[in-house]
Coordinates of C-alpha atoms and ligand atoms in Angstrom, one line a residue:
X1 CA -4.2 27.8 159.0
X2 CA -5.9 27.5 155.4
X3 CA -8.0 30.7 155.7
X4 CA -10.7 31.8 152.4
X5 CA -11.5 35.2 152.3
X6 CA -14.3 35.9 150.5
X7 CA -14.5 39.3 148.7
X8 CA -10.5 38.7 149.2
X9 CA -10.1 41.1 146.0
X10 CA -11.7 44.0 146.8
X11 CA -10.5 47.2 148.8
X12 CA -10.4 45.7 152.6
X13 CA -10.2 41.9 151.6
X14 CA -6.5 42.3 150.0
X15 CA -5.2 44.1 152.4
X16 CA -6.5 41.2 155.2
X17 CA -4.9 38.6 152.4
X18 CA -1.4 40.4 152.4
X19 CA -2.1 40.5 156.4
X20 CA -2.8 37.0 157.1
X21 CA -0.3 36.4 153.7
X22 CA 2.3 37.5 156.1
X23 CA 1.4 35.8 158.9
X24 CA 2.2 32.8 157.3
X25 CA -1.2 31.5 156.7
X26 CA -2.3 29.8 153.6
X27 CA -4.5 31.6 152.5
X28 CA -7.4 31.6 149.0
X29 CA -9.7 34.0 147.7
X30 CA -13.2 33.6 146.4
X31 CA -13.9 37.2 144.8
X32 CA -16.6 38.0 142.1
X33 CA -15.5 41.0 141.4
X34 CA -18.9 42.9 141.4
X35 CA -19.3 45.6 139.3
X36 CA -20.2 47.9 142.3
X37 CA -16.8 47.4 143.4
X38 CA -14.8 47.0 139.9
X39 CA -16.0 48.2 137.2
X40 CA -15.6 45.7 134.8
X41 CA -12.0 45.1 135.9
X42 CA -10.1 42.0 134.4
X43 CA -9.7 39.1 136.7
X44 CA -6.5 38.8 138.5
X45 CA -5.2 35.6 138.5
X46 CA -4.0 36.0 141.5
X47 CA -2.8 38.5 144.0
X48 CA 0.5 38.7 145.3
X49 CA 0.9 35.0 144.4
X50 CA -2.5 33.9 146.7
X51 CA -4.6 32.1 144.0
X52 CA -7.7 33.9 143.1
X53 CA -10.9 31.6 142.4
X54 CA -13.7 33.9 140.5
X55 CA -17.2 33.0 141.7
X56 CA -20.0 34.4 143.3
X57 CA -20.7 33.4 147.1
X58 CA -24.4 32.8 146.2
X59 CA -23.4 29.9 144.3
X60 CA -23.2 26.7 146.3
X61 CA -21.0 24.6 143.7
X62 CA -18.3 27.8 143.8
X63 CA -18.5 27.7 147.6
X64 CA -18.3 23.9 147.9
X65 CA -15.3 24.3 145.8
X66 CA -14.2 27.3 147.5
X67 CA -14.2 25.7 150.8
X68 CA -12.6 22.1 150.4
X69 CA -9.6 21.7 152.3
X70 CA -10.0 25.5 154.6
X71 CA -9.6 25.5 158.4
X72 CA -11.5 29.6 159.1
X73 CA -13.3 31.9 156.2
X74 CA -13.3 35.5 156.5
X75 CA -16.0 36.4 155.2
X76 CA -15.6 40.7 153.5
X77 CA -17.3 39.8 150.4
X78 CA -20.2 42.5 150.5
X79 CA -22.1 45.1 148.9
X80 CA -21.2 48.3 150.7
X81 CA -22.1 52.1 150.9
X82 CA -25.2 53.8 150.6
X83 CA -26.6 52.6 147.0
X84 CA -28.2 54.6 144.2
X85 CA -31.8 54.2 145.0
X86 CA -33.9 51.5 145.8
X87 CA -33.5 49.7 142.8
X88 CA -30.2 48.3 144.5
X89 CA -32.3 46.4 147.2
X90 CA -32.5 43.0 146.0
X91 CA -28.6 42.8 144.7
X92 CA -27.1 44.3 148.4
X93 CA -29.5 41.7 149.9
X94 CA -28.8 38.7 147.7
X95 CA -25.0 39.3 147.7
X96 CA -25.1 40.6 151.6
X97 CA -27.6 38.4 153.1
X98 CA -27.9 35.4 150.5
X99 CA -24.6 34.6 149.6
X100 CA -23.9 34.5 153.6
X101 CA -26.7 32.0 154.0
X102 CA -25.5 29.8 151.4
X103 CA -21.5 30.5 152.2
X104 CA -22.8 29.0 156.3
X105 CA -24.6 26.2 154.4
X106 CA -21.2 24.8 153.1
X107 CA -19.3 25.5 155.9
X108 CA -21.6 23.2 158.1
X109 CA -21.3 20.8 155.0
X110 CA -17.3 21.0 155.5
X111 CA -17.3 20.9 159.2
X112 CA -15.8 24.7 159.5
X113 CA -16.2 26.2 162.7
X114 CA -14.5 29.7 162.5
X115 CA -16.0 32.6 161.1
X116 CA -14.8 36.2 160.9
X117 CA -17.6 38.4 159.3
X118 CA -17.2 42.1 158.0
X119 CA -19.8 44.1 159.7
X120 CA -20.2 47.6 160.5
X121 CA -20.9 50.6 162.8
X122 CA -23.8 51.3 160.6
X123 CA -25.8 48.5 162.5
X124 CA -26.3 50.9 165.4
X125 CA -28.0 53.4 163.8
X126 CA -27.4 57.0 165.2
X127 CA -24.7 56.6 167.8
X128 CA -25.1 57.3 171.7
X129 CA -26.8 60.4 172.6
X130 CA -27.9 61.6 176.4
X131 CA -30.2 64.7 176.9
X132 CA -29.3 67.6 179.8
X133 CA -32.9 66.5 181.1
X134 CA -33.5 63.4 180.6
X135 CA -30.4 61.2 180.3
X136 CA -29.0 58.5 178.1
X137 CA -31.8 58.7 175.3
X138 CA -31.9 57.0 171.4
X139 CA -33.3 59.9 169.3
X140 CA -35.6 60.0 167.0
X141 CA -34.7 60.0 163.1
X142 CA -34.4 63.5 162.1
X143 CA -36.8 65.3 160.3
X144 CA -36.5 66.5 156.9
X145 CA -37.7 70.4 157.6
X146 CA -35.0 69.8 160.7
X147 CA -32.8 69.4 158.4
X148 CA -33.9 71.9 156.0
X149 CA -34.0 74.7 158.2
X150 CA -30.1 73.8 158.8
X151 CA -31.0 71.8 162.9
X152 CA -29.0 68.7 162.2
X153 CA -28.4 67.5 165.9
X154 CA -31.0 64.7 166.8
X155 CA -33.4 66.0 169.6
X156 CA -34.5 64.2 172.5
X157 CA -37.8 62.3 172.3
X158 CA -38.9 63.3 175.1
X159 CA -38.8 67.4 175.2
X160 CA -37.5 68.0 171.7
X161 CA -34.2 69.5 172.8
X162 CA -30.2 69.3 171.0
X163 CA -28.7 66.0 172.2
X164 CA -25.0 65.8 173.2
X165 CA -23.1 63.0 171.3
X166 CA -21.6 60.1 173.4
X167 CA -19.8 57.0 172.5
X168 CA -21.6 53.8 171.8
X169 CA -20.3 50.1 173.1
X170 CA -21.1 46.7 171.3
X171 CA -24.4 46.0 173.6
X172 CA -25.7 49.4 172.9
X173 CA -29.3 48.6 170.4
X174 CA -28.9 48.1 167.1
X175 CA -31.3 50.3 164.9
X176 CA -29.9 49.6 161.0
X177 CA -31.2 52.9 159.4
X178 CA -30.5 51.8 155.5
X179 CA -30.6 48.8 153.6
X180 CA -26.8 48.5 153.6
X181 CA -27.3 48.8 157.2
X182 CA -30.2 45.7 157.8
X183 CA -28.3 43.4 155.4
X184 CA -25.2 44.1 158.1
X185 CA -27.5 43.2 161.0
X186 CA -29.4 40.2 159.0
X187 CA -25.3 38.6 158.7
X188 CA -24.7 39.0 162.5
X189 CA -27.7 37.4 162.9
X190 CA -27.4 34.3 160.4
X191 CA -23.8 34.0 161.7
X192 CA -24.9 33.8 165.2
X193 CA -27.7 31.1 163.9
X194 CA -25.3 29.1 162.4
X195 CA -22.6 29.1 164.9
X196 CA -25.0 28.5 167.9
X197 CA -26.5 25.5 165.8
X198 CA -22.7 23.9 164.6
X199 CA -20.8 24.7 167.8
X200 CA -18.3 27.2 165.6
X201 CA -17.2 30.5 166.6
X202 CA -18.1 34.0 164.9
X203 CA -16.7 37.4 165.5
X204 CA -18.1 40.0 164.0
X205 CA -15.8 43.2 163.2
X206 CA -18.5 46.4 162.8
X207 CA -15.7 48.5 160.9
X208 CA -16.0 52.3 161.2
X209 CA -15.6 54.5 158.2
X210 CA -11.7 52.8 156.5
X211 CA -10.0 54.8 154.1
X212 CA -6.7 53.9 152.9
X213 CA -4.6 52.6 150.0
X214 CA -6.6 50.7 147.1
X215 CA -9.7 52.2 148.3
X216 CA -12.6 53.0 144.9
X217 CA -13.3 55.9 143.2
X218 CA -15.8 58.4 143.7
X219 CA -19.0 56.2 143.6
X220 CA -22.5 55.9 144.7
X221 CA -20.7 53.0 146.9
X222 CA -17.7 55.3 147.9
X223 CA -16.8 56.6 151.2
X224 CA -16.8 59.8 151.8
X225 CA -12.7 59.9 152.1
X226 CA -12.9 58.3 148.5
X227 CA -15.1 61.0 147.2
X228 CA -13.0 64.2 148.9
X229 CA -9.6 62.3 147.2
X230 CA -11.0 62.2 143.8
X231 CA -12.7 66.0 144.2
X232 CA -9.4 66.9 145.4
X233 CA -7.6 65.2 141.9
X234 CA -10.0 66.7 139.6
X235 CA -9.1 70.2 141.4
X236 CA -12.7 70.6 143.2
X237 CA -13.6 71.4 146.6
X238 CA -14.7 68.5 148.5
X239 CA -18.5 68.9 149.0
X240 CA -19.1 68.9 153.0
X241 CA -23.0 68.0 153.7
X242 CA -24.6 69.3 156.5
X243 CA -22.7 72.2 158.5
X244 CA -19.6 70.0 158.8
X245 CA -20.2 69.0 162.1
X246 CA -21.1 65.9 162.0
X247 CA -18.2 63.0 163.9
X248 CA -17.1 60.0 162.3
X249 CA -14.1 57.4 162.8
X250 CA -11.7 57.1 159.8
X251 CA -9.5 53.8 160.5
X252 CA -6.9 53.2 158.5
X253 CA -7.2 49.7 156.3
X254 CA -4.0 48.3 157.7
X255 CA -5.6 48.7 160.9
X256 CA -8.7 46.5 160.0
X257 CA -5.9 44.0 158.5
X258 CA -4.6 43.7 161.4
X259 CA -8.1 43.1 163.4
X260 CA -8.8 40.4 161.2
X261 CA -5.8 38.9 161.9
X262 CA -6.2 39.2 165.5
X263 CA -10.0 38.1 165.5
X264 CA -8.8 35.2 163.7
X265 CA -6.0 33.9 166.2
X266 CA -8.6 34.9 169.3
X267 CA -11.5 32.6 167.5
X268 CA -9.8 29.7 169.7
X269 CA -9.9 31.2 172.9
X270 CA -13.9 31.3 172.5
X271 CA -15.6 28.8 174.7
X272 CA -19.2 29.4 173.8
X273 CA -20.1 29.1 170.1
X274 CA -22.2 31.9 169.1
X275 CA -21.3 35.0 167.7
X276 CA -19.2 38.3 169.4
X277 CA -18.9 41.7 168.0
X278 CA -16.1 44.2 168.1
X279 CA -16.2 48.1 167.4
X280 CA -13.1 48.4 164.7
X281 CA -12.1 51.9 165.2
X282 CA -9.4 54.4 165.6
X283 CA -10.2 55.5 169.0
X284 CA -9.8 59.1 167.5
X285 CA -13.2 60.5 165.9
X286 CA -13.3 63.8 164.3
X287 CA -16.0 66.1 161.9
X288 CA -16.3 65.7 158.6
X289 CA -15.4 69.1 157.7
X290 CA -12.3 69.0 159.7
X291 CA -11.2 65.5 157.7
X292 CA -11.8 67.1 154.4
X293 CA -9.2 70.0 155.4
X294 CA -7.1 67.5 156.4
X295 CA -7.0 65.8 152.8
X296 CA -7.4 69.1 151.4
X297 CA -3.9 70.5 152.8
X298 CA -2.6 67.6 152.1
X299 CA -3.2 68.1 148.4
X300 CA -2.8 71.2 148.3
X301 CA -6.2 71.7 146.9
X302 CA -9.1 73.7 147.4
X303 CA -10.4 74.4 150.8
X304 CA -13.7 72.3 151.4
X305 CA -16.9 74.0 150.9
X306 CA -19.4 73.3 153.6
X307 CA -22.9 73.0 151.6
X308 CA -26.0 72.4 154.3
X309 CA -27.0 70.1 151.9
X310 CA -28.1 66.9 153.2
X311 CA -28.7 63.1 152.3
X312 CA -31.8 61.4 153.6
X313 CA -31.3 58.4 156.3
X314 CA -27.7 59.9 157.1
X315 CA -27.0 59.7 160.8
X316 CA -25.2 62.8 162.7
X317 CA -22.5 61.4 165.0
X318 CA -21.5 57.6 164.8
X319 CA -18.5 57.2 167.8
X320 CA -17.7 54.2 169.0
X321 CA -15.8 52.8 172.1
X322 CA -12.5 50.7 170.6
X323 CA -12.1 49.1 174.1
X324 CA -13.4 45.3 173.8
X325 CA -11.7 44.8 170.5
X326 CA -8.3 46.1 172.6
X327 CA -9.3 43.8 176.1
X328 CA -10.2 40.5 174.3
X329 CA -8.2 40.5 170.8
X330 CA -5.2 42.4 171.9
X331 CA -6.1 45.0 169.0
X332 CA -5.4 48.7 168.9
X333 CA -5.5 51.1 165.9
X334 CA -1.7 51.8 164.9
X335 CA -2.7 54.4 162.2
X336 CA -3.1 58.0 163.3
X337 CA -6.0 59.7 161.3
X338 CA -3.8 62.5 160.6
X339 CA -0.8 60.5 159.8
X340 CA -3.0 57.8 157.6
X341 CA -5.1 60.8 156.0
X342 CA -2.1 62.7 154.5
X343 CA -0.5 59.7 153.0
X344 CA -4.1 58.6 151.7
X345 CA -4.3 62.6 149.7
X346 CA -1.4 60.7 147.4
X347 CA -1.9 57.1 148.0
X348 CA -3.1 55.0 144.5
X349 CA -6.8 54.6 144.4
X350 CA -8.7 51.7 142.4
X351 CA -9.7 52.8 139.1
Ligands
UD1_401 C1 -22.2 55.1 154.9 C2 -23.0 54.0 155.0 C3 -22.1 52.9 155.5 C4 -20.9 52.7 154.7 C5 -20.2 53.9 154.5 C6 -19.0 53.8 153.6 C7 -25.3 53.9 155.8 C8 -26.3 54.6 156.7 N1 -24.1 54.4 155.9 O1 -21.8 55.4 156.2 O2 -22.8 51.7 155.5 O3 -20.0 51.8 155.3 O4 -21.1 54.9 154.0 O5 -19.5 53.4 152.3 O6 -25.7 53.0 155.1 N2 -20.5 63.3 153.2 C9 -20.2 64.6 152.8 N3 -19.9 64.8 151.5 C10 -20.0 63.8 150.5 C11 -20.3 62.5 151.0 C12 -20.6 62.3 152.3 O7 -20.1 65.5 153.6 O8 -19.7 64.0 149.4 C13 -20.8 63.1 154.6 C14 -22.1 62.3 154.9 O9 -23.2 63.2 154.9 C15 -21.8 61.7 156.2 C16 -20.3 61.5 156.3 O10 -19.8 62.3 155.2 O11 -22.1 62.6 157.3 C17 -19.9 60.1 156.0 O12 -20.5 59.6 154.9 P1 -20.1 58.1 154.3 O13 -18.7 58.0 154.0 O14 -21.1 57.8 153.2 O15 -20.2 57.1 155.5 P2 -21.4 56.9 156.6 O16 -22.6 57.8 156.4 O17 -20.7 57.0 157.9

């Protein structure tokens, strides 16, 4: 197939070019190398011989270019992570949610029917949560003097009391608590519009937290297995918010290659257009605090130093279920966190 990945440059789009590379697809790259995510980088020519067409996926000439002659796009171009401040609103939505409008717009031009999106776990919000009293419950956002006072499980709405974690599935509600977050949601939903309308097919992948190879620096933009690694270089403790306690999903970027790669080749088998979404996880969650000791041994560094500090709009526990993505696209997780986390402590980061 002649496949465009957009964002096919950054830290997850080249490894899904190298997957679908070696797959045997023909695959092109529109990338626009956004400062958030290079740094003023030159432009690479191309990448691993894939020819790499610089342009920005808000701009409908580029895309109508970008798109002549392609069979699928998968669609990672994206800003990602938490932001700086506010002032960041209107460039994640214009590259998040605009350049996704107009990208749709010319694939309904060009008659292109398969879409994988990048999306991500942050769309739900806090994850699943069920109360001793009172059941499966969605908490509240946590309060700041919570927080402050060191309570960082969410509490139950209805009497107030700790929450035990559970593990969320794609039909659970989606509750975007950040901006990164409701651009996410806003492309499920424009790629759900668009596919409905042009009888195409859309998966979305909602990634958990990937770490791997190629990944940025420490930046506002980072994840937080980016940020340990480059504490851990500089011979600093990684800096663990909160009491440590708090459960993510680290997957491995070859392991959200491969998804791609297997949402692509399950587009097909789709008799409905609209759009579906898979959890892309490891099946293996752990703390924070017990990641950053894993990267800390690793390097041989300083043992992490567990601050209380906190970040507003964080949620506690984000767990998902890997099932779907392993029942309808044949895709499991390969990577073990503690086998993909010590080769990460010495794997090249992007400068
Ligand atoms: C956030 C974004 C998510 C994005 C991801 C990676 C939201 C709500 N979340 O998710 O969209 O995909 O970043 O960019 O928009 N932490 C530390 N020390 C640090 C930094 C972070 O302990 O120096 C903790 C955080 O408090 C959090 C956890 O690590 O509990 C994970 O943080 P992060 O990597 O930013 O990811 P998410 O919050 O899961």
């Amino acid at each position: 197939m002649r496949v465009l990945v957009t964002g096919g440059a950054g830290f997850i789009g080249s490894h899904v070019v190298a997957a679908l590379a070696a797959a045997g697809h023909d695959v092109s790259v529109l990338d626009s190398l956004h400062p958030a995510a290079h740094r003023g980088e030159r432009p690479a020519a191309d990448l691993d011989g894939v020819t790499v067409r610089l342009g920005d996926v808000r701009d409908r000439d580029t895309v109508d270019a970008a798109l002549d002659g392609v069979d699928a796009v998968v669609h990672q171009a994206a800003m990602v992570g938490m932001g700086v401040d506010l002032a960041d609103l209107p460039e994640y939505v214009g590259c998040n949610d605009l350049g996704t409008a107009v990208l749709l717009a010319g694939m309904a031009r060009h008659s292109i029917r398969r879409l994988v999106l990048a999306s991500s776990m942050v769309v739900y919000g806090e994850g699943a949560y069920a109360c001793d009293e009172h059941g499966p419950v969605r908490p509240t956002a946590r309060r700041r003097d919570d927080l402050s006072a060191g309570r960082f499980e969410p509490r139950c709405p209805r009497c107030d009391s700790p929450l035990r974690p559970g593990v969320v599935d794609e039909d659970d509600r989606l509750e975007p608590r950040s901006v990164y977050a409701a651009t996410k949601l806003a492309q499920e939903h424009l790629a759900d519009a668009w596919a409905r309308e042009s009888g195409a097919n859309a998966t979305a992948l909602r990634y958990h937290n990937v770490y791997g190879p190629g990944m940025p620096r420490d930046t506002p933009y980072s994840g937080v297995a980016a940020i340990f690694r480059s504490a851990l270089e500089r011979g600093a403790a990684p800096q663990v918010y909160e009491d440590g306690g708090q459960r993510r999903d680290f997957v491995h970027v070859h392991d959200v290659a491969a998804a791609n790669l297997a949402a692509l080749h399950a587009l097909d088998d789709r008799d409905t257009p609209g759009i579906r979404a898979y959890n892309i996880a490891s099946g293996r969650p752990q703390t924070v605090a017990d990641m950053a000791t894993t990267l800390a041994c690793a390097m041989a560094g300083p043992a992490p130093r567990v601050t209380g500090a906190f970040r507003a709009g964080d949620v506690r526990h984000i767990v998902a279920s890997p099932r779907r993505a392993h029942d309808e696209l044949g895709f499991t997780a390969t990577v073990p966190p503690a086998t993909g986390l010590a080769e990460f402590a010495t794997a090249p980061l992007r400068a």
